[in-house]
Short mmCIF file of C-alpha atoms and ligand atoms in Angstrom, two decimals:
data_model
loop_
_atom_site.label_atom_id
_atom_site.label_comp_id
_atom_site.label_asym_id
_atom_site.label_seq_id
_atom_site.Cartn_x
_atom_site.Cartn_y
_atom_site.Cartn_z
CA MET A 179 19.24 61.69 -34.75
CA ALA A 180 22.43 63.41 -35.93
CA GLU A 181 22.41 67.08 -36.91
CA VAL A 182 24.47 66.44 -40.03
CA VAL A 183 24.12 63.31 -42.14
CA LEU A 184 26.87 62.47 -44.61
CA THR A 185 26.45 59.92 -47.37
CA MET A 186 27.61 58.80 -50.81
CA ASP A 187 26.17 56.93 -53.76
CA ARG A 188 26.00 53.13 -53.60
CA THR A 189 29.11 52.57 -55.78
CA LEU A 190 31.16 54.34 -53.10
CA ALA A 191 29.63 52.25 -50.32
CA SER A 192 31.79 49.27 -51.25
CA ASN A 193 35.36 48.22 -50.64
CA TYR A 194 35.48 46.36 -53.98
CA ARG A 195 36.72 43.31 -52.11
CA GLY A 196 39.79 45.14 -50.95
CA GLY A 197 41.62 45.66 -54.20
CA MET A 198 42.67 48.34 -56.61
CA PHE A 199 42.01 46.32 -59.76
CA MET A 200 38.44 45.54 -58.72
CA GLY A 201 37.92 49.26 -58.11
CA PHE A 202 37.91 49.82 -61.87
CA SER A 203 34.63 47.88 -61.97
CA ALA A 204 33.00 50.98 -60.45
CA CYS A 205 33.20 52.44 -63.95
CA VAL A 206 31.39 49.53 -65.63
CA PRO A 207 28.28 50.64 -67.53
CA LYS A 208 24.95 49.51 -66.12
CA GLY A 209 23.37 46.78 -68.21
CA ILE A 210 26.55 44.93 -69.23
CA ILE A 211 26.02 42.34 -66.49
CA PRO A 212 22.93 41.81 -64.31
CA ASP A 213 22.62 44.25 -61.39
CA TRP A 214 22.49 41.45 -58.80
CA LEU A 215 25.79 40.07 -60.08
CA TYR A 216 27.42 43.49 -60.17
CA PHE A 217 26.36 44.41 -56.64
CA SER A 218 27.11 41.01 -55.11
CA VAL A 219 30.39 40.06 -56.80
CA PHE A 220 32.09 43.27 -57.93
CA CYS A 221 30.60 45.96 -55.71
CA PRO A 222 29.40 44.32 -52.47
CA SER A 223 28.02 46.72 -49.88
CA VAL A 224 30.00 47.80 -46.84
CA GLU A 225 28.44 46.73 -43.55
CA TYR A 226 26.07 49.13 -41.87
CA ASP A 227 23.92 49.34 -38.76
CA GLU A 228 20.40 48.21 -39.69
CA GLU A 229 18.88 50.55 -37.11
CA THR A 230 20.83 53.78 -37.60
CA GLY A 231 22.15 53.27 -41.13
CA GLU A 232 25.70 54.16 -40.01
CA VAL A 233 28.41 52.49 -42.09
CA LYS A 234 31.34 50.57 -40.67
CA GLU A 235 33.78 52.04 -43.19
CA ALA A 236 33.50 55.05 -45.51
CA PRO A 237 35.57 56.86 -48.14
CA LEU A 238 38.42 58.91 -46.70
CA GLY A 239 37.04 62.26 -47.93
CA ILE A 240 33.79 61.75 -46.02
CA ARG A 241 35.67 60.71 -42.90
CA ARG A 242 37.69 63.94 -43.01
CA ILE A 243 34.53 66.03 -43.32
CA GLU A 244 32.95 64.04 -40.49
CA ALA A 245 35.99 64.76 -38.31
CA GLN A 246 36.05 68.45 -39.24
CA LEU A 247 32.36 68.96 -38.44
CA ARG A 248 32.71 67.12 -35.14
CA ARG A 249 35.67 69.35 -34.33
CA GLU A 250 33.34 72.31 -34.92
CA GLY A 251 30.78 70.89 -32.50
CA TYR A 252 28.27 69.14 -34.76
CA ASP A 253 26.74 65.74 -34.15
CA VAL A 254 27.50 63.84 -37.39
CA ALA A 255 26.50 60.44 -38.80
CA VAL A 256 27.93 58.81 -41.93
CA VAL A 257 25.20 56.62 -43.33
CA HIS A 258 24.69 54.07 -46.06
CA PRO A 259 22.93 55.42 -49.16
CA ASP A 260 20.24 52.75 -48.90
CA ALA A 261 19.48 53.80 -45.32
CA VAL A 262 19.45 57.62 -45.44
CA HIS A 263 15.77 57.61 -44.46
CA LYS A 264 16.72 55.94 -41.16
CA ALA A 265 19.11 58.74 -40.20
CA ILE A 266 17.09 61.79 -41.22
CA ASP A 267 14.22 63.49 -39.42
CA GLU A 268 13.10 66.96 -38.30
CA ASP A 269 16.32 67.38 -36.25
CA THR A 270 18.49 67.12 -39.35
CA ILE A 271 20.16 70.44 -40.21
CA ALA A 272 22.08 69.36 -43.28
CA VAL A 273 22.80 66.39 -45.50
CA GLY A 274 26.20 66.23 -47.19
CA VAL A 275 26.96 64.08 -50.22
CA SER A 276 30.50 63.27 -51.32
CA GLU A 277 31.05 62.09 -54.89
CA ILE A 278 33.93 61.01 -57.10
CA ASP A 279 32.21 60.63 -60.46
CA PRO A 280 28.52 61.59 -60.11
CA GLN A 281 27.81 62.02 -63.81
CA GLY A 282 30.15 59.30 -65.08
CA MET A 283 32.39 61.94 -66.69
CA GLY A 284 35.70 60.79 -65.16
CA PRO A 285 38.32 59.38 -67.56
CA ALA A 286 37.77 55.68 -66.75
CA THR A 287 33.98 55.89 -66.76
CA THR A 288 33.84 57.97 -69.94
CA THR A 289 36.01 55.41 -71.70
CA PHE A 290 34.11 52.36 -70.48
CA THR A 291 30.64 53.78 -71.12
CA SER A 292 31.24 55.53 -74.44
CA PHE A 293 31.30 52.28 -76.43
CA SER A 294 28.23 50.73 -74.88
CA GLY A 295 26.09 53.87 -74.84
CA LYS A 296 24.81 52.72 -71.44
CA PRO A 297 25.02 54.95 -68.34
CA ALA A 298 27.63 54.41 -65.65
CA TYR A 299 26.51 52.80 -62.38
CA MET A 300 27.95 55.83 -60.59
CA LYS A 301 25.62 58.21 -62.40
CA VAL A 302 22.57 55.97 -61.98
CA CYS A 303 23.26 55.44 -58.27
CA PHE A 304 24.00 59.13 -57.65
CA GLU A 305 20.78 60.28 -59.31
CA ASP A 306 18.76 57.66 -57.43
CA LEU A 307 20.28 58.81 -54.12
CA MET A 308 19.61 62.49 -54.83
CA GLU A 309 16.02 61.73 -55.74
CA ARG A 310 15.47 60.06 -52.36
CA ILE A 311 17.26 62.87 -50.52
CA ARG A 312 15.09 65.42 -52.32
CA GLU A 313 11.90 63.68 -51.12
CA LEU A 314 13.21 63.74 -47.54
CA LYS A 315 14.27 67.37 -47.95
CA ASP A 316 10.74 68.32 -49.02
CA ARG A 317 9.41 66.62 -45.90
CA TYR A 318 11.93 67.87 -43.30
CA GLY A 319 13.37 71.06 -44.80
CA PHE A 320 17.10 70.47 -44.21
CA GLY A 321 19.78 71.92 -46.50
CA VAL A 322 21.99 69.87 -48.82
CA PHE A 323 25.67 70.36 -49.61
CA MET A 324 27.85 68.33 -51.91
CA GLY A 325 31.60 67.99 -52.46
CA GLY A 326 34.32 65.53 -53.39
CA PRO A 327 36.64 65.18 -56.39
CA GLY A 328 33.67 64.85 -58.78
CA ALA A 329 31.94 68.08 -57.72
CA TRP A 330 33.08 69.82 -60.95
CA GLN A 331 30.76 67.53 -62.94
CA VAL A 332 27.66 69.20 -61.51
CA ALA A 333 29.00 72.77 -61.32
CA GLU A 334 26.26 73.96 -63.67
CA THR A 335 23.51 71.54 -62.72
CA PHE A 336 23.73 71.06 -58.94
CA PRO A 337 20.41 72.84 -58.12
CA ARG A 338 18.68 70.25 -60.32
CA PHE A 339 19.76 67.57 -57.84
CA GLY A 340 18.44 69.48 -54.83
CA VAL A 341 21.93 70.64 -53.79
CA ASP A 342 22.08 74.07 -52.10
CA PHE A 343 25.87 74.45 -51.72
CA LEU A 344 28.49 72.85 -53.94
CA ILE A 345 31.95 72.72 -52.36
CA MET A 346 34.77 72.62 -54.93
CA GLY A 347 38.26 71.70 -53.77
CA GLU A 348 39.40 70.77 -50.28
CA GLY A 349 36.51 71.11 -47.87
CA GLU A 350 37.92 71.25 -44.34
CA TYR A 351 38.24 75.05 -44.06
CA VAL A 352 34.78 75.81 -45.49
CA VAL A 353 32.37 73.00 -44.61
CA GLY A 354 31.63 74.26 -41.08
CA GLU A 355 30.67 77.67 -42.44
CA VAL A 356 28.41 76.04 -45.05
CA VAL A 357 26.57 74.06 -42.35
CA ARG A 358 26.24 77.19 -40.19
CA ARG A 359 24.71 79.08 -43.11
CA ILE A 360 22.27 76.22 -43.73
CA GLU A 361 21.39 76.23 -40.02
CA GLU A 362 20.55 79.93 -40.33
CA GLY A 363 18.19 79.16 -43.18
CA ASP A 364 20.48 80.12 -46.07
CA ARG A 365 19.86 77.95 -49.16
CA GLY A 366 22.59 79.68 -51.17
CA LEU A 367 22.43 77.83 -54.50
CA GLU A 368 26.08 78.70 -54.46
CA ILE A 369 29.47 77.24 -55.30
CA VAL A 370 31.86 77.52 -52.35
CA ARG A 371 35.58 77.32 -53.16
CA GLY A 372 37.65 75.33 -50.69
CA LYS A 373 41.29 76.19 -49.98
CA PRO A 374 44.37 73.99 -49.66
CA VAL A 375 44.47 72.89 -46.04
CA ALA A 376 47.73 73.05 -44.09
CA ALA A 377 48.88 69.59 -42.99
CA GLU A 378 48.67 70.53 -39.30
CA ASP A 379 45.02 71.64 -39.70
CA ILE A 380 43.79 68.38 -41.26
CA PRO A 381 41.66 66.63 -38.62
CA THR A 382 42.39 63.08 -37.55
CA ILE A 383 39.62 60.75 -38.67
CA VAL A 384 37.30 59.43 -35.97
CA ASN A 385 36.00 56.31 -37.73
CA PRO A 386 37.48 53.76 -40.16
CA THR A 387 37.95 54.40 -43.85
CA THR A 388 37.21 52.09 -46.76
CA ASN A 389 39.97 49.50 -47.08
CA GLY A 390 41.87 51.18 -44.26
CA ILE A 391 43.04 53.97 -46.55
CA VAL A 392 45.27 56.46 -44.76
CA GLU A 393 46.37 59.72 -46.36
CA VAL A 394 50.09 60.43 -46.01
CA ALA A 395 50.32 63.53 -48.19
CA ARG A 396 47.99 65.78 -50.12
CA GLY A 397 48.57 67.54 -53.45
CA CYS A 398 51.28 66.81 -55.96
CA GLY A 399 53.15 69.76 -57.43
CA ARG A 400 54.02 68.14 -60.77
CA GLY A 401 51.55 70.45 -62.50
CA CYS A 402 50.07 68.35 -65.33
CA LYS A 403 47.80 70.57 -67.40
CA PHE A 404 44.88 68.09 -67.45
CA CYS A 405 44.83 67.62 -63.68
CA SER A 406 42.76 69.29 -60.99
CA PRO A 407 44.14 72.60 -59.62
CA ASP A 408 43.76 71.12 -56.13
CA MET A 409 46.92 69.12 -56.81
CA ARG A 410 49.17 72.18 -56.94
CA GLU A 411 50.91 72.01 -53.61
CA LEU A 412 52.46 68.89 -52.04
CA ARG A 413 51.89 68.68 -48.28
CA SER A 414 53.28 65.69 -46.38
CA PHE A 415 51.57 64.91 -43.09
CA PRO A 416 53.47 64.49 -39.81
CA LEU A 417 54.05 60.83 -39.03
CA SER A 418 52.23 61.19 -35.70
CA LYS A 419 49.04 62.27 -37.49
CA ILE A 420 49.31 59.38 -39.97
CA LEU A 421 49.69 56.91 -37.12
CA GLU A 422 46.60 58.31 -35.39
CA ASP A 423 44.61 57.56 -38.56
CA VAL A 424 46.19 54.09 -38.70
CA ASP A 425 45.09 53.41 -35.11
CA VAL A 426 41.51 54.43 -35.85
CA ASN A 427 41.44 51.97 -38.74
CA VAL A 428 42.98 49.18 -36.69
CA ARG A 429 40.40 49.73 -33.96
CA GLY A 430 37.77 49.53 -36.70
CA GLY A 431 39.01 46.08 -37.70
CA HIS A 432 41.46 46.78 -40.55
CA GLU A 433 44.61 44.69 -40.56
CA GLU A 434 45.86 46.13 -43.84
CA ILE A 435 46.60 49.84 -44.22
CA LEU A 436 46.49 51.40 -47.68
CA LEU A 437 48.81 54.41 -47.76
CA HIS A 438 47.45 57.10 -50.03
CA ALA A 439 49.06 60.05 -51.79
CA GLU A 440 49.42 61.03 -55.43
CA ASP A 441 52.96 59.65 -55.09
CA VAL A 442 53.58 57.82 -51.82
CA LEU A 443 57.31 57.63 -52.61
CA ARG A 444 57.52 61.44 -52.49
CA TYR A 445 56.52 61.51 -48.84
CA LYS A 446 58.51 64.37 -47.25
CA ALA A 447 60.44 64.84 -50.52
CA ASP A 448 62.80 67.75 -50.82
CA GLY A 449 61.74 69.28 -54.15
CA TRP A 450 62.26 66.56 -56.77
CA ARG A 451 64.61 64.62 -54.51
CA PRO A 452 62.78 61.79 -52.73
CA ASN A 453 63.42 61.34 -49.04
CA VAL A 454 64.08 57.60 -48.98
CA GLU A 455 64.76 57.55 -45.25
CA ALA A 456 61.43 59.27 -44.49
CA VAL A 457 59.54 56.82 -46.72
CA LEU A 458 61.27 53.89 -45.02
CA GLU A 459 60.45 55.34 -41.62
CA LEU A 460 56.81 55.74 -42.72
CA PHE A 461 56.50 52.12 -43.87
CA SER A 462 58.31 50.78 -40.78
CA ALA A 463 56.24 52.85 -38.37
CA VAL A 464 52.97 51.72 -39.97
CA MET A 465 54.03 48.07 -40.20
CA ASN A 466 55.12 48.10 -36.54
CA ARG A 467 51.89 49.64 -35.31
CA PRO A 468 50.02 47.13 -33.13
CA GLY A 469 47.32 45.38 -35.15
CA VAL A 470 48.77 46.16 -38.60
CA LYS A 471 49.60 43.05 -40.62
CA ARG A 472 50.04 44.44 -44.12
CA VAL A 473 50.64 47.75 -45.84
CA SER A 474 49.92 48.71 -49.44
CA VAL A 475 50.04 51.92 -51.50
CA SER A 476 47.64 53.68 -53.84
CA HIS A 477 49.81 55.64 -56.31
CA VAL A 478 53.46 56.21 -57.11
CA ALA A 479 55.14 58.21 -59.89
CA LEU A 480 57.37 56.36 -62.34
CA SER A 481 60.08 59.02 -62.21
CA THR A 482 60.27 58.68 -58.42
CA VAL A 483 60.55 54.90 -58.81
CA CYS A 484 63.60 55.45 -61.03
CA GLN A 485 65.09 57.75 -58.41
CA PHE A 486 64.53 55.11 -55.72
CA ASP A 487 66.06 52.46 -57.99
CA GLU A 488 67.41 49.54 -55.92
CA ARG A 489 66.26 51.16 -52.69
CA LEU A 490 62.68 50.26 -53.62
CA GLY A 491 63.72 46.80 -52.46
CA GLU A 492 64.15 48.16 -48.92
CA ILE A 493 60.50 49.25 -48.94
CA SER A 494 59.48 45.81 -50.21
CA GLU A 495 61.45 44.22 -47.41
CA VAL A 496 59.78 46.34 -44.73
CA ALA A 497 56.35 45.67 -46.26
CA GLY A 498 56.99 41.93 -46.48
CA VAL A 499 56.45 41.75 -50.25
CA GLY A 500 56.87 38.14 -51.33
CA GLU A 501 56.15 36.91 -47.79
CA LEU A 502 53.12 38.65 -46.34
CA VAL A 503 51.77 39.73 -49.73
CA PRO A 504 52.55 38.25 -53.16
CA TRP A 505 53.13 41.66 -54.71
CA MET A 506 52.60 45.35 -54.10
CA GLY A 507 50.21 46.96 -56.58
CA ALA A 508 50.39 50.68 -57.32
CA GLN A 509 48.66 52.94 -59.80
CA VAL A 510 51.05 54.83 -62.06
CA GLY A 511 50.52 57.40 -64.80
CA VAL A 512 52.15 56.32 -68.08
CA GLU A 513 49.88 58.64 -70.13
CA THR A 514 51.77 58.51 -73.46
CA GLY A 515 54.90 57.27 -75.15
CA SER A 516 55.44 60.65 -76.78
CA PRO A 517 58.08 62.97 -75.27
CA ARG A 518 56.56 65.79 -77.33
CA LEU A 519 53.19 65.42 -75.55
CA MET A 520 54.95 65.09 -72.21
CA ALA A 521 56.70 68.40 -72.88
CA GLU A 522 53.45 70.02 -73.96
CA HIS A 523 51.15 68.88 -71.15
CA MET A 524 53.09 67.35 -68.26
CA PRO A 525 56.83 68.04 -68.13
CA GLY A 526 56.67 67.91 -64.32
CA LYS A 527 55.66 64.25 -64.44
CA VAL A 528 59.08 63.36 -65.87
CA ALA A 529 61.13 65.52 -63.49
CA PRO A 530 63.96 65.34 -62.60
CA TYR A 531 64.55 63.53 -65.91
CA LYS A 532 64.35 65.11 -69.36
CA VAL A 533 61.11 64.75 -71.31
CA GLU A 534 62.90 62.95 -74.15
CA GLU A 535 63.86 60.24 -71.64
CA TRP A 536 60.20 59.48 -70.77
CA PRO A 537 59.82 56.11 -72.60
CA ASP A 538 63.07 54.92 -70.97
CA VAL A 539 61.92 56.19 -67.56
CA VAL A 540 58.66 54.25 -67.93
CA GLU A 541 60.32 51.00 -68.96
CA GLN A 542 63.04 51.31 -66.34
CA ALA A 543 60.47 52.01 -63.61
CA PHE A 544 58.35 49.00 -64.65
CA GLY A 545 61.50 46.88 -64.46
CA ILE A 546 62.51 48.21 -61.02
CA MET A 547 58.99 47.64 -59.72
CA ASN A 548 58.83 44.07 -61.02
CA ASP A 549 62.33 43.31 -59.68
CA HIS A 550 61.14 44.20 -56.20
CA GLY A 551 57.73 42.55 -56.30
CA TRP A 552 55.67 45.57 -57.33
CA VAL A 553 52.99 45.48 -60.03
CA PRO A 554 52.28 48.76 -61.81
CA CYS A 555 48.73 49.48 -62.87
CA GLY A 556 49.35 52.10 -65.54
CA THR A 557 46.96 54.47 -67.26
CA LEU A 558 47.30 55.95 -70.75
CA ILE A 559 45.48 58.99 -72.12
CA LEU A 560 44.18 58.89 -75.68
CA GLY A 561 43.24 62.11 -77.43
CA LEU A 562 45.25 64.68 -75.51
CA PRO A 563 44.86 68.10 -77.17
CA GLY A 564 47.31 68.46 -80.05
CA GLU A 565 47.99 64.71 -80.29
CA THR A 566 49.25 63.50 -83.70
CA GLU A 567 49.46 60.05 -85.26
CA ASP A 568 53.21 60.00 -84.57
CA ASP A 569 52.52 60.58 -80.86
CA VAL A 570 50.13 57.63 -80.75
CA MET A 571 52.62 55.44 -82.65
CA MET A 572 55.14 56.16 -79.89
CA THR A 573 52.63 54.85 -77.36
CA VAL A 574 52.27 51.68 -79.45
CA GLU A 575 56.05 51.28 -79.40
CA LEU A 576 56.13 51.83 -75.64
CA LEU A 577 53.46 49.16 -75.13
CA ASP A 578 55.63 46.70 -77.07
CA ARG A 579 58.51 47.49 -74.72
CA LEU A 580 56.29 46.93 -71.66
CA ARG A 581 54.75 43.64 -72.78
CA ASP A 582 56.99 41.40 -70.69
CA TYR A 583 56.61 43.34 -67.45
CA LYS A 584 53.96 42.00 -65.09
CA SER A 585 51.52 44.88 -65.08
CA PHE A 586 48.10 46.12 -65.98
CA ILE A 587 47.62 48.96 -68.48
CA VAL A 588 44.36 50.83 -68.99
CA PRO A 589 43.81 53.22 -71.92
CA LEU A 590 41.57 56.15 -71.02
CA PHE A 591 40.00 58.87 -73.11
CA PHE A 592 41.06 62.45 -72.47
CA VAL A 593 38.57 64.28 -70.24
CA PRO A 594 38.64 68.09 -69.81
CA ILE A 595 38.44 68.07 -66.02
CA GLY A 596 36.65 71.16 -64.70
CA GLU A 597 39.01 73.97 -63.63
CA SER A 598 42.06 72.20 -65.10
CA ARG A 599 44.14 74.13 -67.62
CA LEU A 600 42.65 71.99 -70.41
CA SER A 601 39.04 72.36 -69.26
CA ASP A 602 37.99 74.24 -72.40
CA HIS A 603 38.99 71.38 -74.73
CA ASP A 604 36.59 68.72 -75.99
CA PHE A 605 36.12 65.23 -74.60
CA PHE A 606 37.78 62.50 -76.64
CA THR A 607 35.09 60.17 -78.00
CA PRO A 608 35.00 56.84 -79.92
CA GLU A 609 34.27 58.58 -83.26
CA LYS A 610 37.69 60.23 -83.03
CA LEU A 611 39.56 56.92 -82.76
CA THR A 612 42.05 56.34 -85.56
CA GLU A 613 43.57 53.02 -86.56
CA VAL A 614 46.60 53.74 -84.38
CA HIS A 615 44.40 54.52 -81.36
CA TRP A 616 42.75 51.16 -81.92
CA GLU A 617 46.15 49.54 -81.98
CA VAL A 618 46.86 51.07 -78.55
CA ILE A 619 43.53 49.84 -77.15
CA LEU A 620 43.92 46.33 -78.56
CA LYS A 621 47.50 46.06 -77.35
CA CYS A 622 46.40 47.09 -73.85
CA VAL A 623 43.65 44.46 -73.91
CA ASP A 624 46.14 41.86 -75.10
CA HIS A 625 48.62 42.95 -72.40
CA ASP A 626 46.04 42.76 -69.63
CA LEU A 627 44.62 39.42 -70.78
CA LYS A 628 48.16 38.07 -70.74
CA TRP A 629 48.77 39.09 -67.10
CA LEU A 630 45.26 39.06 -65.62
CA PRO A 631 44.96 35.33 -64.81
CA GLU A 632 48.28 35.26 -62.94
CA LEU A 633 47.59 38.56 -61.17
CA TYR A 634 44.10 37.50 -60.21
CA GLU A 635 45.20 34.12 -58.83
CA GLU A 636 47.78 35.82 -56.61
CA TYR A 637 45.40 38.61 -55.66
CA ALA A 638 42.57 36.21 -54.77
CA ARG A 639 44.92 34.17 -52.60
CA ALA A 640 46.04 37.29 -50.74
CA ASN A 641 42.52 38.65 -50.28
CA GLY A 642 41.01 35.35 -49.19
CA HIS A 643 38.42 35.15 -51.94
CA GLY A 644 36.13 32.18 -51.51
CA PRO A 645 35.86 29.45 -54.16
CA LEU A 646 32.55 30.83 -55.43
CA VAL A 647 33.98 34.29 -56.08
CA LYS A 648 37.07 32.77 -57.69
CA LEU A 649 34.98 30.55 -59.92
CA THR A 650 32.72 33.43 -60.90
CA ILE A 651 35.65 35.71 -61.71
CA ARG A 652 37.37 32.97 -63.72
CA ALA A 653 34.19 32.31 -65.67
CA LEU A 654 33.78 36.04 -66.25
CA THR A 655 37.39 36.35 -67.40
CA TRP A 656 36.86 33.54 -69.90
CA TYR A 657 33.55 35.03 -71.00
CA GLY A 658 35.07 38.53 -71.00
CA ARG A 659 37.89 37.46 -73.31
CA ARG A 660 35.43 36.10 -75.88
CA LYS A 661 33.13 39.08 -75.46
CA ILE A 662 36.00 41.58 -75.82
CA PHE A 663 37.16 39.86 -79.00
CA LYS A 664 33.64 39.92 -80.46
CA SER A 665 33.04 43.50 -79.34
CA ALA A 666 36.37 44.62 -80.78
CA LEU A 667 35.37 43.04 -84.09
CA LYS A 668 32.08 44.93 -83.91
CA TRP A 669 33.41 48.33 -82.84
CA CYS A 670 36.81 48.44 -84.49
CA PRO A 671 36.70 49.20 -88.21
CA GLU A 672 40.13 47.55 -88.57
CA LYS A 673 39.05 43.88 -88.44
CA GLU A 674 42.45 42.60 -89.53
CA LEU A 675 44.07 44.52 -86.70
CA VAL A 676 41.74 42.87 -84.17
CA GLU A 677 42.57 39.43 -85.59
CA ALA A 678 46.28 40.22 -85.59
CA VAL A 679 46.46 41.52 -82.00
CA LEU A 680 43.77 39.51 -80.20
CA GLY A 681 42.99 36.57 -82.49
S1 SF4 B 755 51.39 63.71 -61.54
FE1 SF4 B 755 49.27 63.00 -61.31
S2 SF4 B 755 48.45 64.06 -59.51
FE2 SF4 B 755 50.32 65.11 -60.12
S3 SF4 B 755 49.61 66.81 -61.41
FE3 SF4 B 755 50.14 65.08 -62.75
S4 SF4 B 755 48.22 63.92 -63.05
FE4 SF4 B 755 47.94 65.32 -61.28
#
């Protein structure tokens, strides 16, 4: 048995059928659809070894910790949450759990669960996992550490879940020391602060990641007040290191590589100036790697898209957009249509443009992306501290301008992320919704229902969904449309608005 066992809750042990849009279903509240349907259609399990419990693919963060601990001489296994009992015995020194949203407090989950009053799957699955780990801990006496982007959510409650050490921030420099302390019998009940890791110190993964995700840069540097402090410094990885991670994923069976950074187009950027040649070299090198058939990206920033302008087409050409893939999806932060709020909370997101240009930057970037076969999946934030009705009206106006661009737009409630500069503000909740907020939500629903069928058809074709999955999703879309309309009539006090926007 391995000395260190790493695992995650069941919602993270899925590749969501290989797509970014399906990933949002991780935030669905439990009880909206039957569990069997949720776990078979939306959140199917990754493959794992029935005997050892080891998973075939795992989230990138866990793979980095696995690589770091191996580098420090530990025998490590990354196991499926349903099979932790198969990997743990009296030889186990420590169990590590990595979580993104363990209490369902992230922006998407908070928004989706706050209307239904039902708990998020992530929270239910996390608590179930920790209960089982606690029973094993009582029997074998190992120590437990936890980390990941959602660690802040249990900063005050982690001992309740049987966690001895909570790692906040990047874990590579500190996780080995935590395991050594556990080995020596220390059960700290302590929060350990990670430090930004230099690109050259980040270990190459040793096993495949979920959906072949490969990190190309870490951090951001745009400095939005609501964002995690871990994003402060942008560090682009050397191409050779990226290609090593690509090779590990190819050997693990991935033909598509998902390039990940907070803004992939700022790879090796010089300040605010993107390095188009370096990004092109990155895409070409990955596409030309033996075994790679497709490449996709996780996030880009709209201001960088505007800086790329027509040259985004060169990336599309290298990536075979329109030939190998129907379109290139990318998550983008729209956040608000109000330049005043941009100036107040996130001026860096607009740079190098002026904050008053933000609505134009957003529309122009959506246009550039569509022109070159990209589909933005944008997020909005409702209830930012200091938001006024005029600010929200500007978001309504921006949504009208975006209606004809093929895209997906998700409104999210403001969440005071732990350790961010807005962490002492309150969560935005449904009771605080005004008529104009409702207009934003309903317009987003209308926008997404307009584009969803076309996007899904193309997406299903590209991801080889079988007829049963397609039929189920189509039926759910039809059912969802009716259900959303009825729910909006129930929840929204402005019935006429619902009829006008969705009727
Ligand atoms: S641009 Fe995104 S990642 Fe960067 S600081 Fe702002 S919210 Fe965070």
